[in-house]
Every structure is written in structure tokens, then in C-alpha cells.
mmCIF file of C-alpha atoms in Angstrom:
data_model
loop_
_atom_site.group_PDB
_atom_site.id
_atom_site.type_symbol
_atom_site.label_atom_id
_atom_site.label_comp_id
_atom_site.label_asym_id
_atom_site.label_seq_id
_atom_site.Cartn_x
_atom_site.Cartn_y
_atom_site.Cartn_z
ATOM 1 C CA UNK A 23 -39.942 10.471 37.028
ATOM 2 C CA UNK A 24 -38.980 8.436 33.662
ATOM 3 C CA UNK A 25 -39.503 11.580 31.587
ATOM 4 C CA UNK A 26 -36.778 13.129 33.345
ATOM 5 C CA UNK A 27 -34.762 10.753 34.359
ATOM 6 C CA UNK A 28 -34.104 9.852 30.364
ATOM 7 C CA UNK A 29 -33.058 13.612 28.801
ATOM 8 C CA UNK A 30 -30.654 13.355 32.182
ATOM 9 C CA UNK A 31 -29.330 9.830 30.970
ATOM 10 C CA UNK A 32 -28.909 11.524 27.445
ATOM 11 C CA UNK A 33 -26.975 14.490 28.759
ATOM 12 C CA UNK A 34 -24.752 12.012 30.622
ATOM 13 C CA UNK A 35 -24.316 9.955 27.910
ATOM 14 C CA UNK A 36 -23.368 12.567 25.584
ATOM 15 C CA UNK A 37 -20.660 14.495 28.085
ATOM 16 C CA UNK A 38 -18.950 10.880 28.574
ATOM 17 C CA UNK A 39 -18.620 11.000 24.676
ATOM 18 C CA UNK A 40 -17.273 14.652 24.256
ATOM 19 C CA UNK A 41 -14.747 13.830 27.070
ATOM 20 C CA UNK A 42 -13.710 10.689 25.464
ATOM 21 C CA UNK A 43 -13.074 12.973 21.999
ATOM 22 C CA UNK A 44 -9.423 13.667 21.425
ATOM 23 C CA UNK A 45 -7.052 13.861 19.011
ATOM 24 C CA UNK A 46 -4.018 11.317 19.790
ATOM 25 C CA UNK A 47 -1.379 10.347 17.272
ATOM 26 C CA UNK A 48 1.965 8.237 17.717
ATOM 27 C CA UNK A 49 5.171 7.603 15.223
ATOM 28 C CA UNK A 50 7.324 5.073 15.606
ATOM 29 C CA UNK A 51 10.178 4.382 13.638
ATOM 30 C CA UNK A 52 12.811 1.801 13.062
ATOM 31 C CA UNK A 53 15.890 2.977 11.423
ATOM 32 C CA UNK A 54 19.978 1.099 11.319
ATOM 33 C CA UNK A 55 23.283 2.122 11.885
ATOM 34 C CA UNK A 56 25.012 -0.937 10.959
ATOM 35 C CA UNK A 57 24.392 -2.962 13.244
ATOM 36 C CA UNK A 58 22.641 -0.957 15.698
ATOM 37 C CA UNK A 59 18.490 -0.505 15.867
ATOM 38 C CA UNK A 60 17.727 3.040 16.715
ATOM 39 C CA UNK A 61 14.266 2.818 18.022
ATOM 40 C CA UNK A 62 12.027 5.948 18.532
ATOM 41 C CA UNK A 63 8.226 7.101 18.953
ATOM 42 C CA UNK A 64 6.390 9.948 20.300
ATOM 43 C CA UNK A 65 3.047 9.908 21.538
ATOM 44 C CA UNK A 66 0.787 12.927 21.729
ATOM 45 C CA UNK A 67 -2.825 13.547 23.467
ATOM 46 C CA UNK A 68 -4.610 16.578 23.161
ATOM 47 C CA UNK A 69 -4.601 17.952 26.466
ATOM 48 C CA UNK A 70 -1.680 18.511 27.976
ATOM 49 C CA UNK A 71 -2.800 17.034 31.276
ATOM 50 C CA UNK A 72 -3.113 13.644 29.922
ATOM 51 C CA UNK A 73 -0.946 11.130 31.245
ATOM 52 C CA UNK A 74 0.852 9.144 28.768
ATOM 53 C CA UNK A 75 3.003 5.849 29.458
ATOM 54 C CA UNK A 76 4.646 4.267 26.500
ATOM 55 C CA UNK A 77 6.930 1.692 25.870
ATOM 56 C CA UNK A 78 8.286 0.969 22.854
ATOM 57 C CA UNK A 79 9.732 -3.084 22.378
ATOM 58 C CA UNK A 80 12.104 -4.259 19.533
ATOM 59 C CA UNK A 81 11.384 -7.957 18.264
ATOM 60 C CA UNK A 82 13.420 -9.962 16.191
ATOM 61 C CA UNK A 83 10.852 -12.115 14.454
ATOM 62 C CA UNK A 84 8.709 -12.426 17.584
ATOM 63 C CA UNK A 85 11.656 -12.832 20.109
ATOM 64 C CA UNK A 86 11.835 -10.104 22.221
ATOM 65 C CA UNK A 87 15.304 -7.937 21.592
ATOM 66 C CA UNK A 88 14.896 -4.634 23.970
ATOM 67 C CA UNK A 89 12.516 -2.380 24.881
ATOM 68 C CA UNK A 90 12.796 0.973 26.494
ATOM 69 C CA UNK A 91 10.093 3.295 28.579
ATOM 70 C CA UNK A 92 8.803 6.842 29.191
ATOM 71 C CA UNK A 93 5.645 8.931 30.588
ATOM 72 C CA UNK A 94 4.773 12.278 30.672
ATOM 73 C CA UNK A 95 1.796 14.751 30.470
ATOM 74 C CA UNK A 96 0.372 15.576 27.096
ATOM 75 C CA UNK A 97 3.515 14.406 24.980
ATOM 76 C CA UNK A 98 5.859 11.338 25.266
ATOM 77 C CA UNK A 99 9.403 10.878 23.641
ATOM 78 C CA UNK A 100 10.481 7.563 24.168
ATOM 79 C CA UNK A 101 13.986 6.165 22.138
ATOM 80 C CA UNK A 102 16.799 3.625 22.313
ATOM 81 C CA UNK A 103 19.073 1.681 20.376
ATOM 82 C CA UNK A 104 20.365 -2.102 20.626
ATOM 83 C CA UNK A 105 22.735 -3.916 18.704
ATOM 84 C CA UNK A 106 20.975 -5.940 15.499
ATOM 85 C CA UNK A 107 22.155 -8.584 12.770
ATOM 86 C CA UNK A 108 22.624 -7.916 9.324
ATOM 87 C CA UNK A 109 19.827 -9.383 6.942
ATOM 88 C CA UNK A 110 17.037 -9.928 10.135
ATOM 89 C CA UNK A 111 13.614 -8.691 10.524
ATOM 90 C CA UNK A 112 13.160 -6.958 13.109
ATOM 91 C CA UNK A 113 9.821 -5.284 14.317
ATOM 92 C CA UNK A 114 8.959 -2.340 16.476
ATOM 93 C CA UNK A 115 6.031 -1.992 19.032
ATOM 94 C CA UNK A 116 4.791 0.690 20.636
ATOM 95 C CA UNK A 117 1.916 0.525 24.020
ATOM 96 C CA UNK A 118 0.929 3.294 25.068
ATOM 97 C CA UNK A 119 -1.632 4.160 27.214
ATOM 98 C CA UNK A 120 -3.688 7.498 28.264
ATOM 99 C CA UNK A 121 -5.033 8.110 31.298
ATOM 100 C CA UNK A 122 -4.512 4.543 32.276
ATOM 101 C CA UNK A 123 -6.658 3.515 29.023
ATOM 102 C CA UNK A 124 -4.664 1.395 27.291
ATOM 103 C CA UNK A 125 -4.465 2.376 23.105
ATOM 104 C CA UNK A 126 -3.687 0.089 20.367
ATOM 105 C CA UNK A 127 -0.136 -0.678 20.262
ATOM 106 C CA UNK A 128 1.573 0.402 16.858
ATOM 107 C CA UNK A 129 3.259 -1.358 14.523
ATOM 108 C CA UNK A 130 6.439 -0.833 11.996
ATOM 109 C CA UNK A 131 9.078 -3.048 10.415
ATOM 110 C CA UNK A 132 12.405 -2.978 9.350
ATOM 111 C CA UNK A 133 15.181 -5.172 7.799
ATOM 112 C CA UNK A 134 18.729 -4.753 9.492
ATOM 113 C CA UNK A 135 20.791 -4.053 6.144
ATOM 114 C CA UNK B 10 -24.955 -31.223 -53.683
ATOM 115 C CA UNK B 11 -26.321 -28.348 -51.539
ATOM 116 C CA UNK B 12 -26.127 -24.756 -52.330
ATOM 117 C CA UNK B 13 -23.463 -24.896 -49.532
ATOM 118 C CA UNK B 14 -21.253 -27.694 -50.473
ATOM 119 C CA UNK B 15 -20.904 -26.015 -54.075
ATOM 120 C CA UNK B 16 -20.040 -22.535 -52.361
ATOM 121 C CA UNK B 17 -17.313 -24.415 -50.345
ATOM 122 C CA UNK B 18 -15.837 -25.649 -54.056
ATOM 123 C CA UNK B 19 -16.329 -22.491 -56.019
ATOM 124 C CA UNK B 20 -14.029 -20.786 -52.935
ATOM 125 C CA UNK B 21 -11.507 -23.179 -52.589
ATOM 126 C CA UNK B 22 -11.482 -23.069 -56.939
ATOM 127 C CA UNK B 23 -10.890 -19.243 -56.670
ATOM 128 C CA UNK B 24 -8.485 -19.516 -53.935
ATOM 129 C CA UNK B 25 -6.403 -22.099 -55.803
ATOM 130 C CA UNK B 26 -6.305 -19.870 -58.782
ATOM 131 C CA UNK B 27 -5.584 -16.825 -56.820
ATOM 132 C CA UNK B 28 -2.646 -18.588 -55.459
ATOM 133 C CA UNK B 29 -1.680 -19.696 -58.668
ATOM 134 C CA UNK B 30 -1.406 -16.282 -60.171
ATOM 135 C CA UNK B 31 0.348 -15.323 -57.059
ATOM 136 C CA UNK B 32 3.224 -17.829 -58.213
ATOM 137 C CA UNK B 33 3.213 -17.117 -61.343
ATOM 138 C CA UNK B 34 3.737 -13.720 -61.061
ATOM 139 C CA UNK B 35 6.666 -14.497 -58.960
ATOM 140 C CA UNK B 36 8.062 -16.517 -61.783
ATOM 141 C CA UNK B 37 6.894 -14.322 -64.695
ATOM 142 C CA UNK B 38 10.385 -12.940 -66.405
ATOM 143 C CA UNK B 39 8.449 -9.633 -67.303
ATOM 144 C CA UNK B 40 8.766 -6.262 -66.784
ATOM 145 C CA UNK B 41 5.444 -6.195 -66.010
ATOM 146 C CA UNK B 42 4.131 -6.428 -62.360
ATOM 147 C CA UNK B 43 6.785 -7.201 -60.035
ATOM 148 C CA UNK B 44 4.780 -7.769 -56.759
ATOM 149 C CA UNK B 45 5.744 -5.228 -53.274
ATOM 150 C CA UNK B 46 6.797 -7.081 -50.389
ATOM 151 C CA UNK B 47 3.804 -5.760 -48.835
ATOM 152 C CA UNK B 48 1.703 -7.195 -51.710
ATOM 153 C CA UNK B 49 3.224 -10.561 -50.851
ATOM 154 C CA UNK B 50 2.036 -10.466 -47.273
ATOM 155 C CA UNK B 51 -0.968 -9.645 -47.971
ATOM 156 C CA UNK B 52 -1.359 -12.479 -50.408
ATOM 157 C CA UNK B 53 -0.270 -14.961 -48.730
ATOM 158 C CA UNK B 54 -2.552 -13.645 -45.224
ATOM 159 C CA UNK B 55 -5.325 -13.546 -48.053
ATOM 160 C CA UNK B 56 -4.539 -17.362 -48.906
ATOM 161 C CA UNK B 57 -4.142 -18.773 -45.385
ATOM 162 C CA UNK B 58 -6.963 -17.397 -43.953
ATOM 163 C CA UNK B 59 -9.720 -15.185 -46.722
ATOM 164 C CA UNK B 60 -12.182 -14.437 -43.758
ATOM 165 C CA UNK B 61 -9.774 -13.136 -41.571
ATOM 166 C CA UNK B 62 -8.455 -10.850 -44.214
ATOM 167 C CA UNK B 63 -11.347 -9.341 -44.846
ATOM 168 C CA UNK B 64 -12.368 -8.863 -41.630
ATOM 169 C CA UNK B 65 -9.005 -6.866 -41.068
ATOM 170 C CA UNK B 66 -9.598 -5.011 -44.683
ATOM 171 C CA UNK B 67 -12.941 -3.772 -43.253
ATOM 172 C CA UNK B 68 -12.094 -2.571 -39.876
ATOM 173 C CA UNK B 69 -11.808 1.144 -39.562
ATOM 174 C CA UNK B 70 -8.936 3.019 -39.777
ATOM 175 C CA UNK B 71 -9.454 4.621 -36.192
ATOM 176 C CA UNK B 72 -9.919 1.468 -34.979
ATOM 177 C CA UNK B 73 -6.893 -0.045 -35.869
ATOM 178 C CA UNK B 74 -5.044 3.639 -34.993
ATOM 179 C CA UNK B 75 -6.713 2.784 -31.370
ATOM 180 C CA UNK B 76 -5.777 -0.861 -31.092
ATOM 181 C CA UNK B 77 -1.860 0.222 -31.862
ATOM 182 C CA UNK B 78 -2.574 2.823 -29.410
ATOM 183 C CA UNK B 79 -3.513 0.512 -27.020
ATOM 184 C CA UNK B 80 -0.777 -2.269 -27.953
ATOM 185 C CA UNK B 81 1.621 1.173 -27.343
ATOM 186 C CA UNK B 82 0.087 1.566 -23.641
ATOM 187 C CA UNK B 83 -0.003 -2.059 -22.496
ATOM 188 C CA UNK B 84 3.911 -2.284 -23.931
ATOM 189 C CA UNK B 85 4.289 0.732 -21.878
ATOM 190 C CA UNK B 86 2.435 0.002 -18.523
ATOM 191 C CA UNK B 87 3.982 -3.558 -18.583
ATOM 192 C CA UNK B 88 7.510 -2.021 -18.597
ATOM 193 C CA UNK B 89 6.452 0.459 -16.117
ATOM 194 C CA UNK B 90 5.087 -2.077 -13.722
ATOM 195 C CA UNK B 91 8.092 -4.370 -14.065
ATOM 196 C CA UNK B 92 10.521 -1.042 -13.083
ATOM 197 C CA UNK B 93 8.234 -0.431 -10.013
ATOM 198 C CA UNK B 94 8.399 -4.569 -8.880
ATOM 199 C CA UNK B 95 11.582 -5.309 -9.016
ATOM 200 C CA UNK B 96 13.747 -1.646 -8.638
ATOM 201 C CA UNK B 97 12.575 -0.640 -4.359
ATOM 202 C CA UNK B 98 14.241 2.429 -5.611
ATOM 203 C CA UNK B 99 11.772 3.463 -8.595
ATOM 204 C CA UNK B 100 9.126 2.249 -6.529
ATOM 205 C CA UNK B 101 10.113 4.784 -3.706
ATOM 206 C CA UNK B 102 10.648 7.562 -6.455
ATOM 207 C CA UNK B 103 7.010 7.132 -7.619
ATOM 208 C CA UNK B 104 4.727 6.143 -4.348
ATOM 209 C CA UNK B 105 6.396 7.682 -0.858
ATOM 210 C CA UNK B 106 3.569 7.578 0.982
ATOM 211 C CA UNK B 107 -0.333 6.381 1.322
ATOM 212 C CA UNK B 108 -2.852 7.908 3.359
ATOM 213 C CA UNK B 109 -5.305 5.257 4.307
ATOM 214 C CA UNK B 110 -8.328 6.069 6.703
ATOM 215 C CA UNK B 111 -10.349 3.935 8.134
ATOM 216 C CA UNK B 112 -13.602 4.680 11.072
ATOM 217 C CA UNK B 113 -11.786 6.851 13.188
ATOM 218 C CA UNK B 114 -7.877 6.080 12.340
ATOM 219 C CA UNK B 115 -5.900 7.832 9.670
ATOM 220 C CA UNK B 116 -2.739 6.054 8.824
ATOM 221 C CA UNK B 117 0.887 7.437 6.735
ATOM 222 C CA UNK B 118 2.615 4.875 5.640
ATOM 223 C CA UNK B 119 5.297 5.275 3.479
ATOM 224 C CA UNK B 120 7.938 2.874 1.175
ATOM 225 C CA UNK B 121 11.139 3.861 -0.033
ATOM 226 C CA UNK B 122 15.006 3.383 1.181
ATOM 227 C CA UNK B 123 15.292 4.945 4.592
ATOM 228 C CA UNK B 124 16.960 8.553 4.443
ATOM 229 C CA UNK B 125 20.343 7.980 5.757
ATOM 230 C CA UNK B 126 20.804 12.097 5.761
ATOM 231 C CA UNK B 127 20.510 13.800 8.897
ATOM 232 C CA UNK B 128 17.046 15.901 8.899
ATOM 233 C CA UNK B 129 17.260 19.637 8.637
ATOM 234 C CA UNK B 130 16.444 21.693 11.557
ATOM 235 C CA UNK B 131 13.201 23.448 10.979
ATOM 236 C CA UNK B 132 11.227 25.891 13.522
ATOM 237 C CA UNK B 133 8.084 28.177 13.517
ATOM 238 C CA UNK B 134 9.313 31.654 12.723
ATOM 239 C CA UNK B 135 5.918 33.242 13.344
ATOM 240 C CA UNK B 136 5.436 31.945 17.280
ATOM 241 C CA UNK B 137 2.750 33.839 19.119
ATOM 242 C CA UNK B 138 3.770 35.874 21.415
ATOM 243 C CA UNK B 139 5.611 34.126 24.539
ATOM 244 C CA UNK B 140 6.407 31.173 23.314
ATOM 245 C CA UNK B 141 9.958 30.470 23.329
ATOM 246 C CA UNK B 142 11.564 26.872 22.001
ATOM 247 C CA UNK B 143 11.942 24.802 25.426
ATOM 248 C CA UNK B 144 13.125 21.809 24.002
ATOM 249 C CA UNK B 145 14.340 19.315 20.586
ATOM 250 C CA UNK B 146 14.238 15.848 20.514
ATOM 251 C CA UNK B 147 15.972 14.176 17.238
ATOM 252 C CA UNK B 148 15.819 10.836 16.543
ATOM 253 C CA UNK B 149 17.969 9.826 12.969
ATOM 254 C CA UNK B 150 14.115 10.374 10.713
ATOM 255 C CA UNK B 151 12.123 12.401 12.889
ATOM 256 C CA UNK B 152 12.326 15.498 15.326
ATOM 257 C CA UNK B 153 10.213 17.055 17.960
ATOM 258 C CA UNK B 154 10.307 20.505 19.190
ATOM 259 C CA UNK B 155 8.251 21.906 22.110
ATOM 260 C CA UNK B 156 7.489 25.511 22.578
ATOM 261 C CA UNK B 157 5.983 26.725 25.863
ATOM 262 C CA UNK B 158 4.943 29.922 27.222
ATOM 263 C CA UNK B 159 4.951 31.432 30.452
ATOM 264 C CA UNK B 160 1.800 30.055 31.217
ATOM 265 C CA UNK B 161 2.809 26.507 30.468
ATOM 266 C CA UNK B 162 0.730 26.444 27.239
ATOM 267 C CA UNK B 163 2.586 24.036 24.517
ATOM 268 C CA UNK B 164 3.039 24.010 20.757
ATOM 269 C CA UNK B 165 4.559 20.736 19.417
ATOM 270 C CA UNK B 166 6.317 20.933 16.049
ATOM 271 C CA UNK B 167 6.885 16.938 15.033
ATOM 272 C CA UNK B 168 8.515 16.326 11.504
ATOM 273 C CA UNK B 169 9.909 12.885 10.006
ATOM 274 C CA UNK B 170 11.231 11.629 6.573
ATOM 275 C CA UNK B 171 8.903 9.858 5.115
ATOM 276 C CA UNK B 172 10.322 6.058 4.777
ATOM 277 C CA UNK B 173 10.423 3.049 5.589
ATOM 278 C CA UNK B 174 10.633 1.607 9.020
ATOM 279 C CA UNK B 175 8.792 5.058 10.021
ATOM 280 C CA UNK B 176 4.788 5.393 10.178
ATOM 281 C CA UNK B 177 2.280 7.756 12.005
ATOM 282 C CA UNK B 178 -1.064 7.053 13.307
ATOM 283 C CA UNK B 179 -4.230 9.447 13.922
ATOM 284 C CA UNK B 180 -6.677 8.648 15.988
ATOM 285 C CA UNK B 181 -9.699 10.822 15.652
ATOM 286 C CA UNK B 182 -12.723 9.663 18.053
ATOM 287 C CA UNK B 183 -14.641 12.103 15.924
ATOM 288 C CA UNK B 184 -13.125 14.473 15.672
ATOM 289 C CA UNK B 185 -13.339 16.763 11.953
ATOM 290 C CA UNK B 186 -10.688 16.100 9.395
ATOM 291 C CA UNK B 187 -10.785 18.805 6.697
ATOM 292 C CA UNK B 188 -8.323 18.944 4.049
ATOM 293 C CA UNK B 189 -6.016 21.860 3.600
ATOM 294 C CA UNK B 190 -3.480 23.753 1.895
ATOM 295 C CA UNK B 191 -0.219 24.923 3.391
ATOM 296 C CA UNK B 192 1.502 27.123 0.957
ATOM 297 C CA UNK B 193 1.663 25.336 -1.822
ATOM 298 C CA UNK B 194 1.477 21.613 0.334
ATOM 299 C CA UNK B 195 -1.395 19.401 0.669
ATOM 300 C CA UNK B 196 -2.529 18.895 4.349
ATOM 301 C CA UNK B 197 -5.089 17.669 6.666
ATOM 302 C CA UNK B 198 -6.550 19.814 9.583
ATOM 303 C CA UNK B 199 -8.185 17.840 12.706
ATOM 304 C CA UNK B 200 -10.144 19.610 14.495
ATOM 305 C CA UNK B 201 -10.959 18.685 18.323
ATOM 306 C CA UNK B 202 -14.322 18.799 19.509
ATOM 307 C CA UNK B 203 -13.660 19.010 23.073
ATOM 308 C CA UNK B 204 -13.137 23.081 24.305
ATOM 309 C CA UNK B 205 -10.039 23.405 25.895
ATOM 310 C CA UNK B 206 -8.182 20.965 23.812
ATOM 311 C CA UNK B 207 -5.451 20.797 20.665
ATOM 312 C CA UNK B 208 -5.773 21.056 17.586
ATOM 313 C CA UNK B 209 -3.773 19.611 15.251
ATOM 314 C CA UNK B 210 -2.097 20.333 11.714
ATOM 315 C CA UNK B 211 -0.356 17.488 9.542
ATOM 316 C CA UNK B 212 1.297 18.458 5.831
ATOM 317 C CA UNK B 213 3.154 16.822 3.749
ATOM 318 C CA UNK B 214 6.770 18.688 1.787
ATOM 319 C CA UNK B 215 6.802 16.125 -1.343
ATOM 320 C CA UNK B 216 9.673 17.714 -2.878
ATOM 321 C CA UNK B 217 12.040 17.076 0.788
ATOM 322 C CA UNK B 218 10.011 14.288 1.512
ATOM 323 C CA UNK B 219 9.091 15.089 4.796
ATOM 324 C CA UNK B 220 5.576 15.258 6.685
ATOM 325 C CA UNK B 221 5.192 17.586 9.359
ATOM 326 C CA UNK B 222 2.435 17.668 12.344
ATOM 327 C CA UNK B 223 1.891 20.774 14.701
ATOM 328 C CA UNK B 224 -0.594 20.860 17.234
ATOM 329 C CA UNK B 225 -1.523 22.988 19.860
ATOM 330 C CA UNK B 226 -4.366 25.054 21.861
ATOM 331 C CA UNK B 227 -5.186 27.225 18.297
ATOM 332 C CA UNK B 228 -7.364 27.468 15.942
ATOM 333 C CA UNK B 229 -7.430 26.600 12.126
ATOM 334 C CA UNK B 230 -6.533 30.336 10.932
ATOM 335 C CA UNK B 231 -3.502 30.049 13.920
ATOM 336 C CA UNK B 232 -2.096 26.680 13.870
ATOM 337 C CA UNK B 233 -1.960 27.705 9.798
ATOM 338 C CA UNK B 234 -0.111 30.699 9.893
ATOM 339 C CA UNK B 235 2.274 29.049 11.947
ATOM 340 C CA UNK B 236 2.876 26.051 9.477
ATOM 341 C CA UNK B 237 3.492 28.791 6.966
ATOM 342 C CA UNK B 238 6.156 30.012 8.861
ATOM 343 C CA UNK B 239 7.883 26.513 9.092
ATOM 344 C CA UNK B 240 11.556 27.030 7.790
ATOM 345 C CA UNK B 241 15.014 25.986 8.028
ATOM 346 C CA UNK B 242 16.861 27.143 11.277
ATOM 347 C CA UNK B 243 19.656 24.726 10.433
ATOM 348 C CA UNK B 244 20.732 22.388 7.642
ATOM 349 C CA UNK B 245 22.978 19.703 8.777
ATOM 350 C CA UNK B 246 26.539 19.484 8.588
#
């Protein structure tokens, strides 16, 4: 019974692993327009039936400015702009998650020239 | 007296007299030997400090050739790292972008004054067969474009300048990484382990500072003859 029971446990093991395998990438990016943050990132899995939400948040310092939202299968867009003030930091997060697994949200900064 | 003490006096006696001479030839009013300014130098390093003199005497010409060469390169690397601290705009010129990896993440990150110019519209010439462009997506530094076919297979064409306020993260759950060439641009192909899935393309165009990624449901030999085909469609107004 226990010399089957572990190759089966193996197998099982492994095929959790190879489903959890995937390429997934995201780019944010912070640019200005004067006075305006133009917020953007995409979010890719590799299967296109992979649900994606994502939500992308602007902070200035670590007050929350705006944040904007989008889901879709396989590939996300998500952009937006608010208005800024010259010379502030401002950073951009994105969450995203993939089939309900949450990923590590993603990170860039920007000054407000 | 020791042996020492009376070597200390018989130096000091032939320094004094050395000096001496050095004077006096100053002074002499004949045609003589009228000392170099070199000569001078030399003396006078000879009189302040003998053993130091000699030491520098001795040393090998290719030594001292090196240690200019080296005074040369610090000079040199000093200026160059005072440019790159305080000019963002050198800085960018030189370093645009890092590719650090660590377990199963691959980061860009780039520096450098965000492009203010609007990017270029680029497309895959060479699509297989089917696939027509369904839709763009352009934010001010990056743009996606989706291809589908009639089967609802996708190709996604992603391309951004490469500054600051702008990153893009891998992550690989291991999957391969295997560096390649597109054309005449360095590149990195990752490679999905799971059948079924994409497979994904990223390469870098240093001279227009942008980094592109395509992915889709192709192989290595596929998803690269379509980044070859990458070109303008559109340049912007």
C-alpha cells in the first residue's frame, strides 16, 4: 500500500508544480505631463485563459493619490492619469493577481518635474 | 663612538659639502658649469632627503612609465566618475538599463531622463498566417499590440522606452532563460515548461533605446523570426 501510495504522491506533487510554471511579466510606468501623472501597466500570463485583475495605485509619498482598475484573460492593460505637483515624489503600485493568486505588487518611482 | 654614530657624521659631512658645491656653483662667475634647472631639482631632492633619491634613481624605468600610467587612469576615472555623479544626463548616456536576476525574477530597470518623444509605431511584418492586428494600446513610453487569429490564438507585441519611472518584471517559476540574438540585438528567450502555454521573447534596440517583449503560443525558431520582422509601421508626427 505505502509503495504505491508514494510514486502516486510524487506524480501529484510534480503535476501541481508544472501547472504552477508560467511565464508572467508586468511594466509599470510613471511618466508627467506637467502636472498630470500618466499611470500605466500591463500584465501578462502565459495562458490566455488566466484571469488577471490588476490595479494600479498612485502615492504621493505614501498618501494615496488615485488608483485605477482592469481584468481580463491572459493580458491586462490598465492606465490613468491624475493631476500631480511640481517637485513631489510620487510612486506607482501595481497588484495584480492570477487566478485569484495574488502576485507581488510592483514598484516604480517618479519625480513630478 | 660606534661604527654607526661615525657613519651618521661622515654622511651628514658629505652632504654638507655636496651642498656647498651646489652653492658655489651657483655663485661661481665662470663659464664653466652653469647648472640645468633640472640639475637644481635634483640637487636640492638629493639634499633634503639622500635615501629617497636614490630609491627613485633606482626604480625602473617601466616602473615609473607604469606609475604615470596609472596617475593618467586614476586622473581619468576620477573625472569620469564625477561626470556620471553629478550630470543625470551622462549618467543616462552611459548606463540605460540593468538586468538584475534573482531565484526566479528577472528585473529591467533603467535610469535616464524620461523620453518625452512619442514612441514609433512598430509591428510584426512576418505574422503567421491568420493573424491580423486586433488591437494597440499606447501609453506616452510603452505600447501593446495584440494579434489574434480566427481561432482566438494571441501574439502580444509590448515595447517601452527604456527610462525612468518605467520598469519590467519576469517572473519565471522555472522556467529556461537562454540568451539570444535578434539581428544584431542582445535578447533573452524564456521558455515555458508547461505544453500548451507562451513563450516569450524580450530584446533590447540600444541604439533607439527601446526593449521589446513578444510572446505567444510559438516556439524559439517562431517567436524569432517574428522579432526579426519587428519594424516601423509609423513614426510619429
Amino acid at each position: 500500500m505505502c509503495a504505491l501510495a508514494i510514486p502516486v504522491l510524487l506524480t501529484l506533487m510534480l503535476t501541481a508544480q508544472a501547472a504552477d510554471a508560467r511565464i508572467e511579466w508586468a511594466n509599470p510606468e510613471l511618466s508627467f505631463e506637467g502636472t498630470t501623472a500618466v499611470c500605466s501597466a500591463s500584465c501578462r500570463a502565459d495562458s490566455t485563459k488566466d484571469k488577471i485583475e490588476a490595479t494600479i495605485t498612485l502615492y504621493q509619498g505614501d498618501s494615496y493619490a488615485a488608483s485605477w482598475s482592469n481584468s481580463g484573460t491572459g493580458f491586462v492593460r490598465v492606465s490613468g492619469s491624475c493631476d500631480v505637483q511640481r517637485g513631489k515624489s510620487y510612486k506607482l503600485v501595481v497588484d495584480y493577481s492570477i487566478n485569484g493568486t495574488a502576485k507581488q505588487p510592483k514598484t516604480v518611482t517618479g519625480t513630478c518635474p | 663612538m660606534t661604527e654607526q654614530e661615525l657613519d651618521r657624521i661622515m654622511h651628514r659631512v658629505l652632504l654638507d659639502s655636496m651642498k656647498a658645491e651646489a652653492e658655489q656653483a651657483g655663485e661661481d662667475q665662470g663659464p664653466s658649469f652653469e647648472p640645468t634647472a633640472r640639475h637644481k631639482r635634483q640637487m636640492r631632492a638629493m639634499l633634503e632627503d639622500p635615501r629617497r633619491w636614490l630609491r627613485r634613481r633606482e626604480r625602473p624605468l617601466w616602473r615609473r612609465a607604469a606609475q604615470r600610467a596609472a596617475v593618467i587612469l586614476l586622473m581619468c576615472i576620477l573625472a569620469f566618475g564625477g561626470v556620471m555623479a553629478f550630470s543625470p544626463a551622462a549618467r543616462a548616456g552611459v548606463i540605460r538599463w540593468v538586468m538584475e536576476r534573482y531565484g526566479n525574477r528577472i528585473d529591467f530597470v533603467y535610469s535616464g531622463e524620461q523620453n518625452r518623444e512619442a514612441l514609433p509605431e512598430y509591428g510584426i511584418a512576418e505574422l503567421p498566417e491568420g493573424y491580423v492586428e486586433k488591437e494597440r494600446y499606447a501609453a506616452p513610453g510603452n505600447v501593446s499590440v495584440i494579434y489574434e487569429d480566427q481561432n482566438e490564438d494571441f501574439i502580444y507585441l509590448t515595447y517601452n522606452y527604456m527610462h525612468q519611472g518605467a520598469q519590467i518584471y519576469f517572473t519565471l517559476n522555472g522556467d529556461d532563460v537562454s540568451d539570444i540574438m535578434v539581428g544584431q540585438m542582445k535578447g533573452q528567450f524564456l521558455e515555458s515548461h508547461v505544453p500548451g502555454n507562451s513563450n516569450c521573447l524580450t530584446w533590447i534596440d540600444e541604439d533607439k533605446n527601446i526593449q521589446f517583449i513578444l510572446d505567444g503560443n510559438w516556439g524559439a525558431v517562431d517567436l524569432l523570426h517574428m522579432a526579426e520582422s519587428v519594424s516601423l509601421c509609423k513614426t510619429p508626427n
